[in-house]
Amino acid sequence: MKDDFHTSSPIYLQLAERINRQIIRKELHPGDKLPSVRMMAVESHVNPNTVQRTYSELERMGIVESRRGQGTFITEDQERLNRLREELRLQEIQAFSQSMFEMGFTPEEIINGLKDYLNKSEGGKAP
């Protein structure tokens, strides 16, 4: 799985964000084992040190747990994963809102536009 990385943030953080989003989308589940550092590096076309830094960051955040001799696993702490979901939701809302405000939209225009968009979509998916 080759990633197209952008230069605005470090690659290890971009990998961490990708894993976080896979958890939120339920592509990765509590207790799932992540690929080894070496395998993830090959799949992502990055240096193994970058993957190790990604896994260390996710562990610091409480998203994954390293088990000596077994690998790295998604935490089974559902409360922590719920907080992750909420944090990502708020980050996206903040970024979207900031962009809309910078373009001169009022809160009412943003809310009405969002409602219109969601009403046209099916089950929350883009039309």
GROMACS .gro file of C-alpha atoms in nm:
model
  127
    1MET     CA    1   0.000   0.000   0.000
    2LYS     CA    2   0.195   0.298  -0.128
    3ASP     CA    3   0.119   0.630   0.032
    4ASP     CA    4   0.133   0.968  -0.131
    5PHE     CA    5   0.287   1.176   0.143
    6HIS     CA    6   0.269   1.552   0.154
    7THR     CA    7   0.543   1.775   0.284
    8SER     CA    8   0.339   1.973   0.537
    9SER     CA    9   0.388   1.722   0.818
   10PRO     CA   10   0.635   1.447   0.903
   11ILE     CA   11   0.576   1.109   0.737
   12TYR     CA   12   0.557   0.927   1.069
   13LEU     CA   13   0.263   1.149   1.171
   14GLN     CA   14   0.095   1.092   0.836
   15LEU     CA   15   0.125   0.715   0.887
   16ALA     CA   16  -0.016   0.750   1.239
   17GLU     CA   17  -0.308   0.950   1.100
   18ARG     CA   18  -0.373   0.682   0.839
   19ILE     CA   19  -0.382   0.411   1.106
   20ASN     CA   20  -0.608   0.624   1.326
   21ARG     CA   21  -0.850   0.670   1.038
   22GLN     CA   22  -0.845   0.296   0.963
   23ILE     CA   23  -0.946   0.237   1.325
   24ILE     CA   24  -1.228   0.493   1.307
   25ARG     CA   25  -1.356   0.340   0.980
   26LYS     CA   26  -1.343  -0.001   1.152
   27GLU     CA   27  -1.091  -0.135   0.901
   28LEU     CA   28  -0.874  -0.210   1.205
   29HIS     CA   29  -1.032  -0.343   1.524
   30PRO     CA   30  -0.940  -0.353   1.893
   31GLY     CA   31  -0.685  -0.629   1.944
   32ASP     CA   32  -0.579  -0.644   1.578
   33LYS     CA   33  -0.209  -0.695   1.519
   34LEU     CA   34  -0.039  -0.433   1.304
   35PRO     CA   35   0.213  -0.540   1.042
   36SER     CA   36   0.571  -0.570   1.164
   37VAL     CA   37   0.782  -0.257   1.137
   38ARG     CA   38   0.971  -0.407   0.845
   39MET     CA   39   0.652  -0.515   0.662
   40MET     CA   40   0.481  -0.177   0.712
   41ALA     CA   41   0.797  -0.004   0.586
   42VAL     CA   42   0.798  -0.215   0.270
   43GLU     CA   43   0.423  -0.165   0.213
   44SER     CA   44   0.445   0.211   0.271
   45HIS     CA   45   0.778   0.263   0.091
   46VAL     CA   46   0.938   0.430   0.391
   47ASN     CA   47   1.237   0.366   0.615
   48PRO     CA   48   1.174   0.119   0.901
   49ASN     CA   49   1.285   0.391   1.146
   50THR     CA   50   0.991   0.600   1.027
   51VAL     CA   51   0.749   0.315   1.099
   52GLN     CA   52   0.906   0.258   1.440
   53ARG     CA   53   0.855   0.625   1.518
   54THR     CA   54   0.492   0.595   1.401
   55TYR     CA   55   0.429   0.298   1.627
   56SER     CA   56   0.600   0.476   1.919
   57GLU     CA   57   0.378   0.781   1.866
   58LEU     CA   58   0.064   0.566   1.853
   59GLU     CA   59   0.175   0.390   2.171
   60ARG     CA   60   0.236   0.725   2.341
   61MET     CA   61  -0.120   0.822   2.242
   62GLY     CA   62  -0.257   0.500   2.388
   63ILE     CA   63  -0.384   0.376   2.050
   64VAL     CA   64  -0.156   0.072   2.023
   65GLU     CA   65   0.024  -0.156   2.266
   66SER     CA   66   0.358  -0.323   2.205
   67ARG     CA   67   0.386  -0.678   2.335
   68ARG     CA   68   0.741  -0.799   2.360
   69GLY     CA   69   0.804  -1.081   2.117
   70GLN     CA   70   0.448  -1.064   1.978
   71GLY     CA   71   0.417  -0.733   1.796
   72THR     CA   72   0.210  -0.418   1.805
   73PHE     CA   73  -0.165  -0.436   1.862
   74ILE     CA   74  -0.458  -0.195   1.851
   75THR     CA   75  -0.565  -0.117   2.207
   76GLU     CA   76  -0.872  -0.293   2.339
   77ASP     CA   77  -0.953   0.014   2.549
   78GLN     CA   78  -1.281   0.111   2.381
   79GLU     CA   79  -1.304   0.432   2.585
   80ARG     CA   80  -0.969   0.544   2.440
   81LEU     CA   81  -1.084   0.456   2.087
   82ASN     CA   82  -1.407   0.651   2.142
   83ARG     CA   83  -1.199   0.952   2.248
   84LEU     CA   84  -0.988   0.911   1.933
   85ARG     CA   85  -1.304   0.915   1.721
   86GLU     CA   86  -1.424   1.232   1.893
   87GLU     CA   87  -1.082   1.401   1.860
   88LEU     CA   88  -1.069   1.329   1.487
   89ARG     CA   89  -1.427   1.449   1.440
   90LEU     CA   90  -1.349   1.778   1.613
   91GLN     CA   91  -1.025   1.823   1.416
   92GLU     CA   92  -1.212   1.782   1.088
   93ILE     CA   93  -1.492   2.018   1.194
   94GLN     CA   94  -1.238   2.276   1.306
   95ALA     CA   95  -1.041   2.258   0.978
   96PHE     CA   96  -1.360   2.274   0.769
   97SER     CA   97  -1.503   2.563   0.972
   98GLN     CA   98  -1.180   2.760   0.960
   99SER     CA   99  -1.163   2.723   0.583
  100MET     CA  100  -1.524   2.832   0.540
  101PHE     CA  101  -1.480   3.134   0.770
  102GLU     CA  102  -1.168   3.235   0.576
  103MET     CA  103  -1.380   3.237   0.260
  104GLY     CA  104  -1.628   3.469   0.428
  105PHE     CA  105  -1.916   3.232   0.499
  106THR     CA  106  -2.130   3.294   0.807
  107PRO     CA  107  -2.209   3.018   1.057
  108GLU     CA  108  -2.566   3.010   0.925
  109GLU     CA  109  -2.449   2.970   0.565
  110ILE     CA  110  -2.212   2.691   0.666
  111ILE     CA  111  -2.479   2.502   0.861
  112ASN     CA  112  -2.739   2.540   0.584
  113GLY     CA  113  -2.491   2.433   0.318
  114LEU     CA  114  -2.389   2.130   0.521
  115LYS     CA  115  -2.753   2.034   0.583
  116ASP     CA  116  -2.827   2.064   0.211
  117TYR     CA  117  -2.527   1.851   0.123
  118LEU     CA  118  -2.613   1.582   0.376
  119ASN     CA  119  -2.976   1.574   0.264
  120LYS     CA  120  -2.857   1.500  -0.091
  121SER     CA  121  -2.624   1.224   0.020
  122GLU     CA  122  -2.714   0.863   0.089
  123GLY     CA  123  -2.641   0.740   0.438
  124GLY     CA  124  -2.381   1.008   0.501
  125LYS     CA  125  -2.178   0.921   0.191
  126ALA     CA  126  -2.087   1.175  -0.073
  127PRO     CA  127  -2.336   1.190  -0.359
   0.00000   0.00000   0.00000
